[in-house]
Amino acid sequence: MTAPAPAAVETVFRMESPRIIAAVARIVRDVGIAEELAQDALVAALEQWPRTGVPERPGAWLTAAAKNRAVDLVRRRETYARKLAEVGRELTEETYDPEPSGPDDIDDDLLRLIFTACHPVLSPEARTALTLRLVGGLRTDEIARAFLVPEATVAQRIVRAKRALAKAGVEFEVPYGEDRAARLGSVLEVIYLIFNEGYAATAGDDLLRPGLCEDALRLARVLAGLMPKEGEVHGLAALLEIQASRTAARTGPDGQPVLLAEQNRGRWNRLLIRRGFAELQRAGEGGTYGPYALQAAIAACHAKALTYEDTDWRTIAALYGRLAAVAPSPVVELNRAVAVSMAEGPEAGLALVDALAGEPALAGYHLLPSVRGDLLARLGRPEEARAEFERAASLTRNERERELLTERARRTVG
């Protein structure tokens, strides 16, 4: 049998690590220790597999190795004597866990891991880093590169997050009732945050970071499979499926952003759109739409339009009105202003945008002057529009967006 290359072993580990960490965390009740034990299992595989060959079920092998180390650890702790007896009995009856065959076969351990990594006791930055590390299987340097922060910063966030969870005594569990509702919101928020960073990078030389979009979409699908009765989980999955369908059309050959009005809709992924529509239908089975489902419904309106001119802007504006009622925010109002401008004319949109001028949350938000510049250009006020595009260009930290906005400023008066 050919010896597996270390890179191949690490690839298997990367695919299986969330399940391994989740299974071990159920035993040791600490995600930090669980991750260390999973790494120990990886080291054992790197040592043994070149001699013995890759097991028939490598994920089960790694899980069993990590769980055995967990049991050894528990055994050494006198205070865990009772748990030792319980776990020991379980393991004598079960050597290997069944190999999961697909994303819908994830057991409850992974769900516990997601809820633990996204606990509200952590900051949003810490939740995102810890989720990508434990559930997404990303290395520290990959997370740092994705968010353009020093690797040391990410490492510190992860270490502090683990300490915070341990200090707070956060249980490795899926909460119920009101606690679940509160924690679920945090879980969905983190997944959406990860997707948005991949869909429109805050900073850097590239508009898109497809890997982050794929990680977030995978997490949303896993969650939808695990929690089929939660409408907002399906709402988020629908939103991400439909948004992700446009990824290939969002940039040109040179990486330059392509505005929605100018995108080649033939490049939109119809399979993802169909999946998004199916998730949106499940989201509405409870009779009401939450914020994510409403955003998915807006995305669906765009997906249904064969051309930009066919877009049903009145329905989109109405949906933004409903979204503003259930989840008010200045960003929602800005998006509503765009929809209103398309449905009723640029003057109506500009009035709504100007009403947001003093909003502190939008003080450094480059899309506020960008939208205002677009409306002024449509109203035949090119000099004012150019100033707004130039201001927007000065505010964004993404190089591709800066180039686009600078070009729009030049073309407005050209």
Short mmCIF file of C-alpha atoms in Angstrom, two decimals:
data_model
loop_
_atom_site.label_atom_id
_atom_site.label_comp_id
_atom_site.label_asym_id
_atom_site.label_seq_id
_atom_site.Cartn_x
_atom_site.Cartn_y
_atom_site.Cartn_z
CA MET A 1 0.00 0.00 0.00
CA THR A 2 1.35 3.44 -0.90
CA ALA A 3 2.28 5.55 2.09
CA PRO A 4 0.07 8.61 2.38
CA ALA A 5 1.76 11.96 2.05
CA PRO A 6 1.56 14.17 5.16
CA ALA A 7 -0.47 16.66 3.13
CA ALA A 8 -3.05 13.94 2.37
CA VAL A 9 -3.29 13.02 6.04
CA GLU A 10 -3.78 16.66 6.94
CA THR A 11 -6.48 16.96 4.27
CA VAL A 12 -8.39 14.08 5.83
CA PHE A 13 -7.93 15.62 9.25
CA ARG A 14 -9.16 18.97 8.04
CA MET A 15 -12.34 17.43 6.71
CA GLU A 16 -12.97 15.41 9.84
CA SER A 17 -11.64 17.70 12.58
CA PRO A 18 -14.97 19.41 13.44
CA ARG A 19 -16.62 16.05 14.12
CA ILE A 20 -13.58 14.80 16.04
CA ILE A 21 -13.41 17.91 18.22
CA ALA A 22 -17.14 17.78 18.81
CA ALA A 23 -17.04 14.10 19.82
CA VAL A 24 -14.11 14.64 22.17
CA ALA A 25 -15.54 17.83 23.64
CA ARG A 26 -18.57 15.81 24.71
CA ILE A 27 -16.20 13.73 26.87
CA VAL A 28 -13.84 16.38 28.27
CA ARG A 29 -16.37 19.26 28.25
CA ASP A 30 -13.69 21.73 27.10
CA VAL A 31 -13.26 22.75 23.46
CA GLY A 32 -9.64 23.82 23.99
CA ILE A 33 -8.60 20.46 25.39
CA ALA A 34 -10.71 18.71 22.75
CA GLU A 35 -8.81 20.50 19.99
CA GLU A 36 -5.47 19.53 21.56
CA LEU A 37 -6.52 15.89 21.73
CA ALA A 38 -7.68 15.99 18.13
CA GLN A 39 -4.25 17.33 17.18
CA ASP A 40 -2.66 14.47 19.12
CA ALA A 41 -4.68 12.06 17.00
CA LEU A 42 -3.39 13.79 13.86
CA VAL A 43 0.19 13.34 15.05
CA ALA A 44 -0.51 9.65 15.68
CA ALA A 45 -1.91 9.30 12.15
CA LEU A 46 1.15 11.00 10.66
CA GLU A 47 3.32 8.48 12.52
CA GLN A 48 1.29 5.33 11.90
CA TRP A 49 -0.41 5.66 8.51
CA PRO A 50 2.85 5.75 6.50
CA ARG A 51 3.63 2.32 8.03
CA THR A 52 0.18 0.75 8.13
CA GLY A 53 -1.62 2.54 5.29
CA VAL A 54 -4.71 4.70 5.47
CA PRO A 55 -7.53 2.96 7.40
CA GLU A 56 -10.70 2.10 5.55
CA ARG A 57 -12.52 4.74 7.57
CA PRO A 58 -9.91 7.41 8.37
CA GLY A 59 -12.36 9.75 10.06
CA ALA A 60 -13.52 7.03 12.42
CA TRP A 61 -9.89 6.09 13.13
CA LEU A 62 -9.00 9.67 14.05
CA THR A 63 -12.13 10.05 16.15
CA ALA A 64 -11.44 6.82 18.03
CA ALA A 65 -7.81 7.81 18.62
CA ALA A 66 -8.81 11.20 19.98
CA LYS A 67 -11.57 9.73 22.13
CA ASN A 68 -9.19 7.17 23.60
CA ARG A 69 -6.85 10.00 24.56
CA ALA A 70 -9.78 11.81 26.08
CA VAL A 71 -10.65 8.78 28.16
CA ASP A 72 -7.04 8.49 29.28
CA LEU A 73 -7.15 12.11 30.35
CA VAL A 74 -10.40 11.66 32.21
CA ARG A 75 -9.04 8.52 33.84
CA ARG A 76 -6.13 10.50 35.27
CA ARG A 77 -8.45 12.91 36.92
CA GLU A 78 -9.77 11.56 40.14
CA THR A 79 -12.55 14.08 40.18
CA TYR A 80 -13.86 12.54 36.97
CA ALA A 81 -14.05 9.03 38.38
CA ARG A 82 -17.77 8.68 37.80
CA LYS A 83 -17.52 9.92 34.23
CA LEU A 84 -14.68 7.49 33.65
CA ALA A 85 -16.94 4.59 34.42
CA GLU A 86 -19.65 5.85 32.05
CA VAL A 87 -17.30 6.66 29.20
CA GLY A 88 -15.30 3.49 29.68
CA ARG A 89 -18.44 1.38 29.34
CA GLU A 90 -19.44 3.23 26.18
CA LEU A 91 -16.07 2.72 24.55
CA THR A 92 -15.87 -0.98 25.34
CA GLU A 93 -19.09 -1.38 23.43
CA GLU A 94 -18.11 0.90 20.55
CA THR A 95 -14.68 1.06 18.93
CA TYR A 96 -15.54 3.19 15.91
CA ASP A 97 -18.29 5.69 15.31
CA PRO A 98 -20.20 5.24 12.06
CA GLU A 99 -18.60 7.13 9.20
CA PRO A 100 -20.86 10.09 8.31
CA SER A 101 -21.92 9.81 4.69
CA GLY A 102 -22.94 13.40 4.09
CA PRO A 103 -23.63 16.81 5.60
CA ASP A 104 -27.13 15.75 6.62
CA ASP A 105 -25.74 12.96 8.80
CA ILE A 106 -23.99 15.22 11.29
CA ASP A 107 -24.74 14.18 14.86
CA ASP A 108 -25.68 16.41 17.74
CA ASP A 109 -22.08 16.77 18.87
CA LEU A 110 -21.33 19.10 15.97
CA LEU A 111 -24.37 21.17 16.78
CA ARG A 112 -23.11 21.49 20.36
CA LEU A 113 -19.74 22.61 19.05
CA ILE A 114 -21.29 25.33 16.86
CA PHE A 115 -23.37 26.66 19.74
CA THR A 116 -20.37 26.60 22.08
CA ALA A 117 -18.06 28.43 19.66
CA CYS A 118 -20.73 31.09 19.08
CA HIS A 119 -21.60 31.67 22.73
CA PRO A 120 -22.61 35.30 23.44
CA VAL A 121 -19.99 35.50 26.22
CA LEU A 122 -17.46 35.93 23.39
CA SER A 123 -17.01 39.01 21.21
CA PRO A 124 -18.16 38.74 17.57
CA GLU A 125 -14.50 38.65 16.46
CA ALA A 126 -13.71 35.85 18.90
CA ARG A 127 -16.81 33.87 17.90
CA THR A 128 -15.89 34.13 14.23
CA ALA A 129 -12.27 33.10 14.77
CA LEU A 130 -13.18 30.21 17.05
CA THR A 131 -15.95 28.97 14.72
CA LEU A 132 -13.67 29.03 11.70
CA ARG A 133 -10.99 27.21 13.67
CA LEU A 134 -13.12 24.53 15.31
CA VAL A 135 -16.01 24.09 12.89
CA GLY A 136 -14.49 25.35 9.64
CA GLY A 137 -11.19 23.56 10.19
CA LEU A 138 -9.11 26.62 9.17
CA ARG A 139 -5.61 27.14 10.50
CA THR A 140 -4.71 30.29 12.42
CA ASP A 141 -2.72 31.72 9.50
CA GLU A 142 -5.65 31.12 7.12
CA ILE A 143 -8.07 32.95 9.41
CA ALA A 144 -5.57 35.80 9.78
CA ARG A 145 -5.18 36.03 6.00
CA ALA A 146 -8.93 35.99 5.49
CA PHE A 147 -9.52 38.93 7.81
CA LEU A 148 -6.24 40.71 7.09
CA VAL A 149 -5.10 40.82 10.68
CA PRO A 150 -1.82 39.57 12.13
CA GLU A 151 -1.65 35.86 12.84
CA ALA A 152 -0.71 36.65 16.43
CA THR A 153 -3.95 38.60 16.83
CA VAL A 154 -6.05 35.65 15.69
CA ALA A 155 -4.07 33.28 17.89
CA GLN A 156 -4.70 35.53 20.89
CA ARG A 157 -8.41 35.76 20.09
CA ILE A 158 -8.71 32.00 19.95
CA VAL A 159 -6.75 31.44 23.15
CA ARG A 160 -8.74 34.09 25.00
CA ALA A 161 -12.00 32.70 23.63
CA LYS A 162 -11.22 29.24 24.97
CA ARG A 163 -10.27 30.71 28.34
CA ALA A 164 -13.43 32.80 28.42
CA LEU A 165 -15.59 29.76 27.72
CA ALA A 166 -13.83 27.79 30.46
CA LYS A 167 -13.99 30.68 32.94
CA ALA A 168 -17.69 31.23 32.27
CA GLY A 169 -18.36 27.53 32.70
CA VAL A 170 -20.13 27.34 29.35
CA GLU A 171 -21.71 23.94 29.00
CA PHE A 172 -21.00 21.89 25.88
CA GLU A 173 -24.65 21.56 24.96
CA VAL A 174 -27.42 22.63 22.65
CA PRO A 175 -29.49 25.08 24.67
CA TYR A 176 -33.26 24.91 24.81
CA GLY A 177 -36.17 27.32 25.06
CA GLU A 178 -35.38 31.00 25.42
CA ASP A 179 -31.68 30.29 25.83
CA ARG A 180 -31.61 28.51 22.48
CA ALA A 181 -33.38 31.39 20.80
CA ALA A 182 -30.81 33.81 22.22
CA ARG A 183 -27.84 31.61 21.27
CA LEU A 184 -29.24 30.73 17.84
CA GLY A 185 -29.24 34.39 16.90
CA SER A 186 -25.52 34.54 17.70
CA VAL A 187 -24.82 31.41 15.65
CA LEU A 188 -26.65 32.78 12.60
CA GLU A 189 -24.98 36.16 13.00
CA VAL A 190 -21.50 34.66 12.94
CA ILE A 191 -22.23 32.52 9.89
CA TYR A 192 -23.66 35.54 8.05
CA LEU A 193 -20.64 37.64 9.10
CA ILE A 194 -18.28 35.04 7.70
CA PHE A 195 -20.22 34.91 4.42
CA ASN A 196 -20.33 38.69 4.03
CA GLU A 197 -16.59 38.99 4.57
CA GLY A 198 -16.11 36.50 1.75
CA TYR A 199 -18.74 38.12 -0.49
CA ALA A 200 -17.44 41.70 -0.16
CA ALA A 201 -14.10 41.80 1.62
CA THR A 202 -13.67 44.68 4.04
CA ALA A 203 -10.10 45.28 2.94
CA GLY A 204 -7.37 43.95 0.71
CA ASP A 205 -6.71 43.55 -3.01
CA ASP A 206 -9.60 41.22 -3.86
CA LEU A 207 -13.34 41.89 -3.74
CA LEU A 208 -14.17 38.25 -3.03
CA ARG A 209 -12.84 35.57 -0.71
CA PRO A 210 -14.65 32.51 -2.06
CA GLY A 211 -13.30 30.19 0.64
CA LEU A 212 -15.09 32.14 3.35
CA CYS A 213 -18.35 32.06 1.35
CA GLU A 214 -18.03 28.30 0.96
CA ASP A 215 -17.33 27.82 4.69
CA ALA A 216 -20.34 29.90 5.68
CA LEU A 217 -22.61 28.19 3.17
CA ARG A 218 -21.53 24.78 4.40
CA LEU A 219 -22.21 25.78 8.01
CA ALA A 220 -25.64 27.11 7.08
CA ARG A 221 -26.49 23.88 5.26
CA VAL A 222 -25.32 21.82 8.22
CA LEU A 223 -27.40 23.90 10.60
CA ALA A 224 -30.49 23.69 8.37
CA GLY A 225 -30.12 19.91 8.31
CA LEU A 226 -29.75 19.75 12.07
CA MET A 227 -32.56 22.17 12.93
CA PRO A 228 -35.26 21.57 10.30
CA LYS A 229 -37.99 23.29 12.31
CA GLU A 230 -36.18 26.62 12.76
CA GLY A 231 -37.50 28.99 10.10
CA GLU A 232 -34.71 31.53 10.43
CA VAL A 233 -32.08 28.83 9.95
CA HIS A 234 -33.68 28.03 6.61
CA GLY A 235 -33.97 31.76 5.97
CA LEU A 236 -30.22 32.22 6.38
CA ALA A 237 -29.49 29.14 4.27
CA ALA A 238 -31.78 30.51 1.55
CA LEU A 239 -30.11 33.91 1.67
CA LEU A 240 -26.61 32.47 1.39
CA GLU A 241 -27.55 30.03 -1.39
CA ILE A 242 -29.06 32.80 -3.52
CA GLN A 243 -26.33 35.33 -2.77
CA ALA A 244 -23.64 32.76 -3.52
CA SER A 245 -25.27 32.05 -6.89
CA ARG A 246 -24.03 35.44 -8.13
CA THR A 247 -20.40 35.01 -7.09
CA ALA A 248 -19.00 34.21 -10.54
CA ALA A 249 -20.67 37.29 -12.04
CA ARG A 250 -19.59 39.75 -9.36
CA THR A 251 -16.11 40.29 -10.78
CA GLY A 252 -14.68 40.62 -14.26
CA PRO A 253 -11.67 38.77 -15.69
CA ASP A 254 -9.27 41.19 -14.00
CA GLY A 255 -11.04 40.96 -10.62
CA GLN A 256 -12.78 44.31 -11.04
CA PRO A 257 -16.20 44.48 -9.32
CA VAL A 258 -19.20 44.27 -11.65
CA LEU A 259 -22.29 46.20 -10.53
CA LEU A 260 -25.57 44.28 -10.23
CA ALA A 261 -27.06 46.16 -13.18
CA GLU A 262 -24.17 45.08 -15.41
CA GLN A 263 -23.78 41.46 -14.35
CA ASN A 264 -24.15 38.65 -16.88
CA ARG A 265 -27.06 36.76 -15.36
CA GLY A 266 -26.22 33.77 -17.46
CA ARG A 267 -23.31 33.26 -15.07
CA TRP A 268 -25.57 33.07 -12.02
CA ASN A 269 -25.57 29.54 -10.62
CA ARG A 270 -29.09 28.18 -11.18
CA LEU A 271 -28.55 25.15 -8.95
CA LEU A 272 -27.79 27.40 -5.98
CA ILE A 273 -30.81 29.54 -6.82
CA ARG A 274 -33.08 26.48 -6.83
CA ARG A 275 -31.62 25.36 -3.52
CA GLY A 276 -32.20 28.87 -2.15
CA PHE A 277 -35.83 28.91 -3.28
CA ALA A 278 -36.41 25.52 -1.62
CA GLU A 279 -34.90 26.78 1.63
CA LEU A 280 -36.99 29.95 1.42
CA GLN A 281 -40.14 27.86 1.08
CA ARG A 282 -39.15 25.91 4.23
CA ALA A 283 -38.46 29.20 6.02
CA GLY A 284 -42.04 30.29 5.39
CA GLU A 285 -43.72 27.09 6.56
CA GLY A 286 -44.19 28.60 10.01
CA GLY A 287 -46.31 31.38 8.57
CA THR A 288 -43.93 34.27 9.32
CA TYR A 289 -40.65 35.51 7.91
CA GLY A 290 -37.80 36.63 10.15
CA PRO A 291 -35.00 39.03 9.14
CA TYR A 292 -32.92 36.45 7.25
CA ALA A 293 -35.92 35.06 5.40
CA LEU A 294 -36.96 38.58 4.40
CA GLN A 295 -33.48 39.25 3.05
CA ALA A 296 -33.66 35.94 1.22
CA ALA A 297 -37.01 36.99 -0.27
CA ILE A 298 -35.36 40.18 -1.53
CA ALA A 299 -32.52 38.16 -3.04
CA ALA A 300 -35.11 35.88 -4.63
CA CYS A 301 -36.72 38.87 -6.36
CA HIS A 302 -33.39 39.64 -8.00
CA ALA A 303 -32.89 35.98 -8.91
CA LYS A 304 -36.30 35.79 -10.61
CA ALA A 305 -35.61 38.78 -12.86
CA LEU A 306 -34.20 37.70 -16.22
CA THR A 307 -32.73 41.18 -16.72
CA TYR A 308 -31.97 44.08 -14.43
CA GLU A 309 -34.83 46.03 -16.02
CA ASP A 310 -37.26 43.21 -15.14
CA THR A 311 -36.57 43.60 -11.42
CA ASP A 312 -39.69 44.02 -9.26
CA TRP A 313 -38.42 47.02 -7.29
CA ARG A 314 -41.77 47.80 -5.69
CA THR A 315 -41.89 44.38 -4.06
CA ILE A 316 -38.26 44.74 -3.00
CA ALA A 317 -38.96 48.16 -1.47
CA ALA A 318 -41.95 46.71 0.39
CA LEU A 319 -39.84 43.82 1.68
CA TYR A 320 -37.20 46.28 2.92
CA GLY A 321 -40.01 48.10 4.71
CA ARG A 322 -40.98 44.87 6.48
CA LEU A 323 -37.32 44.19 7.26
CA ALA A 324 -36.91 47.67 8.74
CA ALA A 325 -39.90 46.96 10.99
CA VAL A 326 -38.53 43.70 12.42
CA ALA A 327 -34.79 44.45 12.32
CA PRO A 328 -34.29 48.21 12.03
CA SER A 329 -30.82 49.45 11.15
CA PRO A 330 -29.28 52.32 9.17
CA VAL A 331 -27.91 49.85 6.61
CA VAL A 332 -31.39 48.43 6.01
CA GLU A 333 -32.69 51.99 5.54
CA LEU A 334 -29.92 52.72 3.05
CA ASN A 335 -30.80 49.61 1.06
CA ARG A 336 -34.48 50.53 1.22
CA ALA A 337 -33.58 53.95 -0.18
CA VAL A 338 -31.99 52.29 -3.20
CA ALA A 339 -35.08 50.15 -3.80
CA VAL A 340 -37.39 53.15 -3.41
CA SER A 341 -35.27 55.14 -5.87
CA MET A 342 -35.71 52.40 -8.44
CA ALA A 343 -39.45 52.07 -7.80
CA GLU A 344 -40.38 55.75 -7.42
CA GLY A 345 -37.45 57.70 -8.83
CA PRO A 346 -34.08 59.03 -7.60
CA GLU A 347 -35.55 62.05 -5.80
CA ALA A 348 -37.55 59.82 -3.45
CA GLY A 349 -34.45 57.74 -2.77
CA LEU A 350 -32.24 60.78 -2.21
CA ALA A 351 -34.63 62.13 0.43
CA LEU A 352 -34.29 58.88 2.38
CA VAL A 353 -30.49 58.88 1.99
CA ASP A 354 -30.18 62.46 3.15
CA ALA A 355 -32.19 61.57 6.23
CA LEU A 356 -29.37 59.17 7.12
CA ALA A 357 -26.61 61.77 6.78
CA GLY A 358 -26.26 62.30 10.52
CA GLU A 359 -26.44 58.63 11.42
CA PRO A 360 -23.31 57.87 13.52
CA ALA A 361 -23.25 54.20 12.48
CA LEU A 362 -22.80 55.26 8.83
CA ALA A 363 -20.20 57.97 9.44
CA GLY A 364 -17.38 55.92 7.90
CA TYR A 365 -19.53 53.64 5.74
CA HIS A 366 -18.40 54.05 2.14
CA LEU A 367 -21.68 52.82 0.65
CA LEU A 368 -23.56 55.87 1.97
CA PRO A 369 -21.71 58.37 -0.30
CA SER A 370 -21.58 55.71 -3.03
CA VAL A 371 -25.38 55.41 -3.09
CA ARG A 372 -25.78 59.18 -2.85
CA GLY A 373 -23.38 59.63 -5.76
CA ASP A 374 -25.40 57.22 -7.86
CA LEU A 375 -28.65 59.04 -7.11
CA LEU A 376 -27.12 62.45 -7.85
CA ALA A 377 -25.78 61.13 -11.16
CA ARG A 378 -29.25 59.88 -12.09
CA LEU A 379 -30.63 63.33 -11.22
CA GLY A 380 -28.18 65.01 -13.61
CA ARG A 381 -25.95 66.56 -10.92
CA PRO A 382 -22.54 65.23 -12.03
CA GLU A 383 -20.22 67.46 -10.01
CA GLU A 384 -21.97 66.59 -6.75
CA ALA A 385 -22.02 62.94 -7.77
CA ARG A 386 -18.27 62.95 -8.47
CA ALA A 387 -17.56 64.40 -5.02
CA GLU A 388 -19.61 61.65 -3.41
CA PHE A 389 -17.87 58.88 -5.38
CA GLU A 390 -14.48 60.34 -4.47
CA ARG A 391 -15.51 60.46 -0.81
CA ALA A 392 -16.68 56.84 -0.98
CA ALA A 393 -13.35 55.85 -2.56
CA SER A 394 -11.49 57.50 0.30
CA LEU A 395 -13.48 55.55 2.89
CA THR A 396 -13.25 51.99 1.54
CA ARG A 397 -10.31 49.80 2.55
CA ASN A 398 -10.84 47.41 -0.35
CA GLU A 399 -8.56 48.23 -3.25
CA ARG A 400 -10.92 46.85 -5.92
CA GLU A 401 -13.84 48.90 -4.64
CA ARG A 402 -11.62 51.98 -4.48
CA GLU A 403 -10.67 51.51 -8.14
CA LEU A 404 -14.32 51.12 -9.15
CA LEU A 405 -15.46 54.19 -7.22
CA THR A 406 -12.59 56.28 -8.58
CA GLU A 407 -13.50 55.22 -12.10
CA ARG A 408 -17.17 56.07 -11.50
CA ALA A 409 -16.11 59.52 -10.27
CA ARG A 410 -14.07 60.03 -13.44
CA ARG A 411 -16.83 58.80 -15.76
CA THR A 412 -19.49 60.93 -14.04
CA VAL A 413 -17.98 64.15 -15.31
CA GLY A 414 -16.20 62.69 -18.34
#
